[in-house]
Amino acid sequence: MTELAGLSPALRHRTVAGGFADIANTITDWDAQTPVPEWKARDVVGHLVQWLPGFLRAAGVDLPGAPSDAAAPAAAFGQLSEAVQALLDGPDSTRVVTMQMVGEMPLAELIDRFYTADVFMHTFDLARSNGLTPDLDAGFAAELHGGLVAMGPMLQESGQFGAPIPVPDGTDEVTSLMAFIGRDPGFPGTTRR
């Protein structure tokens, strides 16, 4: 994967979403279990399709072209990615939006911080569901991990992540991030992608 640090939000989204789409296009079992106990592979895409439009509406932003469901998961993710990329490449990307939980920030930064990061982490979930190990950027994983650690107890209180799983010192950055958000690093999946 391309090094993600230092990329613009638009280019980072294009790269991260492209990696997720590559995995989605190789999934052969959409009913396979993921490292998230409540989710099958199709639920990973369903989560992204469902939460992002509502999240953006809370900031006063519509997401034209977003899919209404994830019945055909790979196609739905492709449609969602195109809609998000159009926002990031468009003139509204620099518009400052307000959200109660984060205050004011440019739309592109909001999408980057919350959605693109989510897609990055869920690439692991989707890949592992079908026995793949995704090629995720270690530097970006370390950046996300540091940001999540800085949130302290608020992270676990949000209910959005599982309990951290301890890993030995020296564990690689991607594994450390996934373990921190409650993904079992040993979850089935050994084929390299």
mmCIF file of C-alpha atoms in Angstrom:
data_model
loop_
_atom_site.group_PDB
_atom_site.id
_atom_site.type_symbol
_atom_site.label_atom_id
_atom_site.label_comp_id
_atom_site.label_asym_id
_atom_site.label_seq_id
_atom_site.Cartn_x
_atom_site.Cartn_y
_atom_site.Cartn_z
ATOM 1 C CA MET A 1 0.000 0.000 0.000
ATOM 2 C CA THR A 2 1.106 3.565 -0.644
ATOM 3 C CA GLU A 3 2.405 5.442 2.398
ATOM 4 C CA LEU A 4 -0.623 7.353 3.631
ATOM 5 C CA ALA A 5 0.983 9.935 5.918
ATOM 6 C CA GLY A 6 1.188 13.324 4.276
ATOM 7 C CA LEU A 7 -1.398 12.619 1.591
ATOM 8 C CA SER A 8 -4.302 14.994 1.117
ATOM 9 C CA PRO A 9 -7.636 13.740 2.465
ATOM 10 C CA ALA A 10 -8.843 13.175 -1.113
ATOM 11 C CA LEU A 11 -5.826 11.110 -2.105
ATOM 12 C CA ARG A 12 -5.763 9.220 1.199
ATOM 13 C CA HIS A 13 -9.433 8.282 0.703
ATOM 14 C CA ARG A 14 -8.804 7.209 -2.889
ATOM 15 C CA THR A 15 -5.935 4.970 -1.725
ATOM 16 C CA VAL A 16 -7.635 3.487 1.349
ATOM 17 C CA ALA A 17 -10.957 2.943 -0.450
ATOM 18 C CA GLY A 18 -9.091 1.388 -3.361
ATOM 19 C CA GLY A 19 -7.448 -1.103 -1.005
ATOM 20 C CA PHE A 20 -10.792 -1.958 0.570
ATOM 21 C CA ALA A 21 -12.385 -2.339 -2.891
ATOM 22 C CA ASP A 22 -9.583 -4.673 -3.991
ATOM 23 C CA ILE A 23 -10.359 -6.902 -1.002
ATOM 24 C CA ALA A 24 -14.137 -6.627 -1.561
ATOM 25 C CA ASN A 25 -13.719 -7.722 -5.163
ATOM 26 C CA THR A 26 -11.945 -10.914 -4.034
ATOM 27 C CA ILE A 27 -14.452 -11.919 -1.352
ATOM 28 C CA THR A 28 -15.985 -15.283 -2.180
ATOM 29 C CA ASP A 29 -17.995 -15.763 1.017
ATOM 30 C CA TRP A 30 -19.969 -12.705 2.103
ATOM 31 C CA ASP A 31 -21.455 -14.718 4.988
ATOM 32 C CA ALA A 32 -18.051 -15.523 6.511
ATOM 33 C CA GLN A 33 -17.375 -14.462 10.101
ATOM 34 C CA THR A 34 -15.192 -11.396 10.677
ATOM 35 C CA PRO A 35 -13.017 -10.540 13.684
ATOM 36 C CA VAL A 36 -16.015 -8.499 14.917
ATOM 37 C CA PRO A 37 -18.184 -11.153 16.619
ATOM 38 C CA GLU A 38 -21.478 -9.543 15.562
ATOM 39 C CA TRP A 39 -20.520 -9.152 11.875
ATOM 40 C CA LYS A 40 -20.285 -11.312 8.813
ATOM 41 C CA ALA A 41 -18.307 -9.991 5.828
ATOM 42 C CA ARG A 42 -21.373 -8.314 4.299
ATOM 43 C CA ASP A 43 -22.023 -6.485 7.570
ATOM 44 C CA VAL A 44 -18.705 -4.647 7.282
ATOM 45 C CA VAL A 45 -19.899 -3.004 4.067
ATOM 46 C CA GLY A 46 -23.400 -2.568 5.487
ATOM 47 C CA HIS A 47 -21.925 -0.663 8.421
ATOM 48 C CA LEU A 48 -20.059 1.762 6.152
ATOM 49 C CA VAL A 49 -23.068 2.269 3.874
ATOM 50 C CA GLN A 50 -25.413 2.893 6.802
ATOM 51 C CA TRP A 51 -23.457 5.146 9.133
ATOM 52 C CA LEU A 52 -21.707 7.590 6.822
ATOM 53 C CA PRO A 53 -24.734 9.304 5.222
ATOM 54 C CA GLY A 54 -26.311 9.910 8.637
ATOM 55 C CA PHE A 55 -23.014 11.109 10.079
ATOM 56 C CA LEU A 56 -22.634 13.640 7.264
ATOM 57 C CA ARG A 57 -26.279 14.751 7.541
ATOM 58 C CA ALA A 58 -25.558 15.638 11.171
ATOM 59 C CA ALA A 59 -22.970 18.069 9.776
ATOM 60 C CA GLY A 60 -25.454 19.456 7.245
ATOM 61 C CA VAL A 61 -23.952 17.594 4.287
ATOM 62 C CA ASP A 62 -25.802 15.382 1.812
ATOM 63 C CA LEU A 63 -24.021 12.481 0.133
ATOM 64 C CA PRO A 64 -25.532 12.292 -3.354
ATOM 65 C CA GLY A 65 -25.079 8.971 -5.088
ATOM 66 C CA ALA A 66 -24.613 6.921 -1.920
ATOM 67 C CA PRO A 67 -26.182 3.441 -2.058
ATOM 68 C CA SER A 68 -29.323 2.831 -0.038
ATOM 69 C CA ASP A 69 -28.213 -0.634 1.070
ATOM 70 C CA ALA A 70 -25.402 -3.153 0.754
ATOM 71 C CA ALA A 71 -27.351 -6.010 -0.816
ATOM 72 C CA ALA A 72 -24.538 -6.365 -3.375
ATOM 73 C CA PRO A 73 -21.658 -5.497 -1.032
ATOM 74 C CA ALA A 74 -18.755 -4.952 -3.449
ATOM 75 C CA ALA A 75 -20.893 -2.841 -5.783
ATOM 76 C CA ALA A 76 -22.379 -0.892 -2.871
ATOM 77 C CA PHE A 77 -18.931 -0.063 -1.544
ATOM 78 C CA GLY A 78 -17.832 1.055 -5.008
ATOM 79 C CA GLN A 79 -20.848 3.347 -5.229
ATOM 80 C CA LEU A 80 -20.208 4.735 -1.739
ATOM 81 C CA SER A 81 -16.550 5.368 -2.558
ATOM 82 C CA GLU A 82 -17.456 7.267 -5.710
ATOM 83 C CA ALA A 83 -19.913 9.453 -3.781
ATOM 84 C CA VAL A 84 -17.357 10.222 -1.068
ATOM 85 C CA GLN A 85 -14.595 10.879 -3.589
ATOM 86 C CA ALA A 86 -16.843 13.332 -5.439
ATOM 87 C CA LEU A 87 -17.267 15.287 -2.188
ATOM 88 C CA LEU A 88 -13.534 15.237 -1.488
ATOM 89 C CA ASP A 89 -12.633 16.304 -5.028
ATOM 90 C CA GLY A 90 -15.354 18.970 -5.162
ATOM 91 C CA PRO A 91 -15.434 22.603 -4.094
ATOM 92 C CA ASP A 92 -17.283 21.838 -0.846
ATOM 93 C CA SER A 93 -14.343 19.851 0.527
ATOM 94 C CA THR A 94 -12.927 22.980 2.172
ATOM 95 C CA ARG A 95 -16.281 24.068 3.579
ATOM 96 C CA VAL A 96 -16.176 24.293 7.351
ATOM 97 C CA VAL A 97 -18.856 22.140 8.961
ATOM 98 C CA THR A 98 -19.955 21.896 12.565
ATOM 99 C CA MET A 99 -20.655 18.749 14.510
ATOM 100 C CA GLN A 100 -21.580 18.647 18.159
ATOM 101 C CA MET A 101 -18.970 16.040 19.102
ATOM 102 C CA VAL A 102 -16.028 17.534 17.176
ATOM 103 C CA GLY A 103 -16.759 21.225 16.724
ATOM 104 C CA GLU A 104 -15.825 22.960 13.476
ATOM 105 C CA MET A 105 -13.545 21.541 10.789
ATOM 106 C CA PRO A 106 -13.278 21.399 7.001
ATOM 107 C CA LEU A 107 -15.471 18.713 5.437
ATOM 108 C CA ALA A 108 -12.457 16.932 3.937
ATOM 109 C CA GLU A 109 -10.826 16.669 7.368
ATOM 110 C CA LEU A 110 -14.043 15.359 8.924
ATOM 111 C CA ILE A 111 -14.314 12.617 6.292
ATOM 112 C CA ASP A 112 -10.615 11.815 6.588
ATOM 113 C CA ARG A 113 -10.553 11.605 10.350
ATOM 114 C CA PHE A 114 -13.686 9.536 10.804
ATOM 115 C CA TYR A 115 -14.669 7.743 7.600
ATOM 116 C CA THR A 116 -11.359 7.078 5.848
ATOM 117 C CA ALA A 117 -9.838 5.880 9.117
ATOM 118 C CA ASP A 118 -12.834 3.577 9.600
ATOM 119 C CA VAL A 119 -12.447 2.122 6.102
ATOM 120 C CA PHE A 120 -8.750 1.515 6.799
ATOM 121 C CA MET A 121 -9.489 -0.418 9.992
ATOM 122 C CA HIS A 122 -12.388 -2.355 8.467
ATOM 123 C CA THR A 123 -10.172 -3.472 5.580
ATOM 124 C CA PHE A 124 -8.590 -5.796 8.129
ATOM 125 C CA ASP A 125 -12.000 -7.147 9.179
ATOM 126 C CA LEU A 126 -13.158 -7.785 5.629
ATOM 127 C CA ALA A 127 -9.901 -9.395 4.543
ATOM 128 C CA ARG A 128 -9.632 -11.672 7.558
ATOM 129 C CA SER A 129 -13.196 -12.903 7.035
ATOM 130 C CA ASN A 130 -12.008 -14.682 3.896
ATOM 131 C CA GLY A 131 -8.547 -15.696 5.064
ATOM 132 C CA LEU A 132 -6.612 -12.748 3.612
ATOM 133 C CA THR A 133 -4.071 -10.507 5.315
ATOM 134 C CA PRO A 134 -4.332 -7.027 3.828
ATOM 135 C CA ASP A 135 -1.312 -4.890 3.019
ATOM 136 C CA LEU A 136 -2.037 -1.982 5.376
ATOM 137 C CA ASP A 137 0.276 1.013 5.851
ATOM 138 C CA ALA A 138 2.139 0.625 9.154
ATOM 139 C CA GLY A 139 2.784 4.352 9.561
ATOM 140 C CA PHE A 140 -0.884 5.225 9.223
ATOM 141 C CA ALA A 141 -1.793 2.373 11.591
ATOM 142 C CA ALA A 142 0.612 3.833 14.165
ATOM 143 C CA GLU A 143 -0.905 7.299 13.711
ATOM 144 C CA LEU A 144 -4.439 5.975 14.203
ATOM 145 C CA HIS A 145 -3.362 3.884 17.181
ATOM 146 C CA GLY A 146 -1.785 6.907 18.854
ATOM 147 C CA GLY A 147 -4.918 8.986 18.278
ATOM 148 C CA LEU A 148 -7.157 6.303 19.719
ATOM 149 C CA VAL A 149 -4.931 5.793 22.759
ATOM 150 C CA ALA A 150 -5.066 9.549 23.386
ATOM 151 C CA MET A 151 -8.849 9.334 23.668
ATOM 152 C CA GLY A 152 -8.406 7.395 26.900
ATOM 153 C CA PRO A 153 -11.457 5.829 28.571
ATOM 154 C CA MET A 154 -13.800 7.755 26.260
ATOM 155 C CA LEU A 155 -12.907 5.310 23.481
ATOM 156 C CA GLN A 156 -14.164 2.249 25.337
ATOM 157 C CA GLU A 157 -17.147 4.136 26.748
ATOM 158 C CA SER A 158 -18.259 4.925 23.183
ATOM 159 C CA GLY A 159 -19.071 1.245 22.593
ATOM 160 C CA GLN A 160 -17.667 1.505 19.068
ATOM 161 C CA PHE A 161 -14.671 -0.744 19.698
ATOM 162 C CA GLY A 162 -14.035 -4.012 21.451
ATOM 163 C CA ALA A 163 -11.890 -4.339 24.550
ATOM 164 C CA PRO A 164 -8.163 -4.120 23.791
ATOM 165 C CA ILE A 165 -6.345 -7.418 23.411
ATOM 166 C CA PRO A 166 -2.824 -7.428 24.894
ATOM 167 C CA VAL A 167 0.034 -7.992 22.466
ATOM 168 C CA PRO A 168 3.754 -8.384 23.210
ATOM 169 C CA ASP A 169 6.119 -5.423 22.987
ATOM 170 C CA GLY A 170 7.553 -5.141 19.506
ATOM 171 C CA THR A 171 4.340 -6.250 17.766
ATOM 172 C CA ASP A 172 3.986 -4.647 14.337
ATOM 173 C CA GLU A 173 1.932 -1.447 14.065
ATOM 174 C CA VAL A 174 -1.019 -2.885 12.142
ATOM 175 C CA THR A 175 -1.438 -5.812 14.543
ATOM 176 C CA SER A 176 -1.079 -3.461 17.522
ATOM 177 C CA LEU A 177 -3.822 -1.174 16.188
ATOM 178 C CA MET A 178 -6.184 -4.041 15.472
ATOM 179 C CA ALA A 179 -5.596 -5.589 18.886
ATOM 180 C CA PHE A 180 -6.168 -2.210 20.532
ATOM 181 C CA ILE A 181 -9.619 -1.936 18.917
ATOM 182 C CA GLY A 182 -10.509 -5.455 20.003
ATOM 183 C CA ARG A 183 -9.579 -7.541 16.966
ATOM 184 C CA ASP A 184 -7.950 -10.879 17.715
ATOM 185 C CA PRO A 185 -4.621 -10.765 15.856
ATOM 186 C CA GLY A 186 -4.798 -14.542 15.515
ATOM 187 C CA PHE A 187 -8.201 -14.506 13.809
ATOM 188 C CA PRO A 188 -8.079 -16.881 10.831
ATOM 189 C CA GLY A 189 -6.430 -15.376 7.832
ATOM 190 C CA THR A 190 -2.977 -16.198 6.630
ATOM 191 C CA THR A 191 -3.025 -15.658 2.883
ATOM 192 C CA ARG A 192 -1.092 -12.540 1.851
ATOM 193 C CA ARG A 193 -2.709 -10.066 -0.498
#
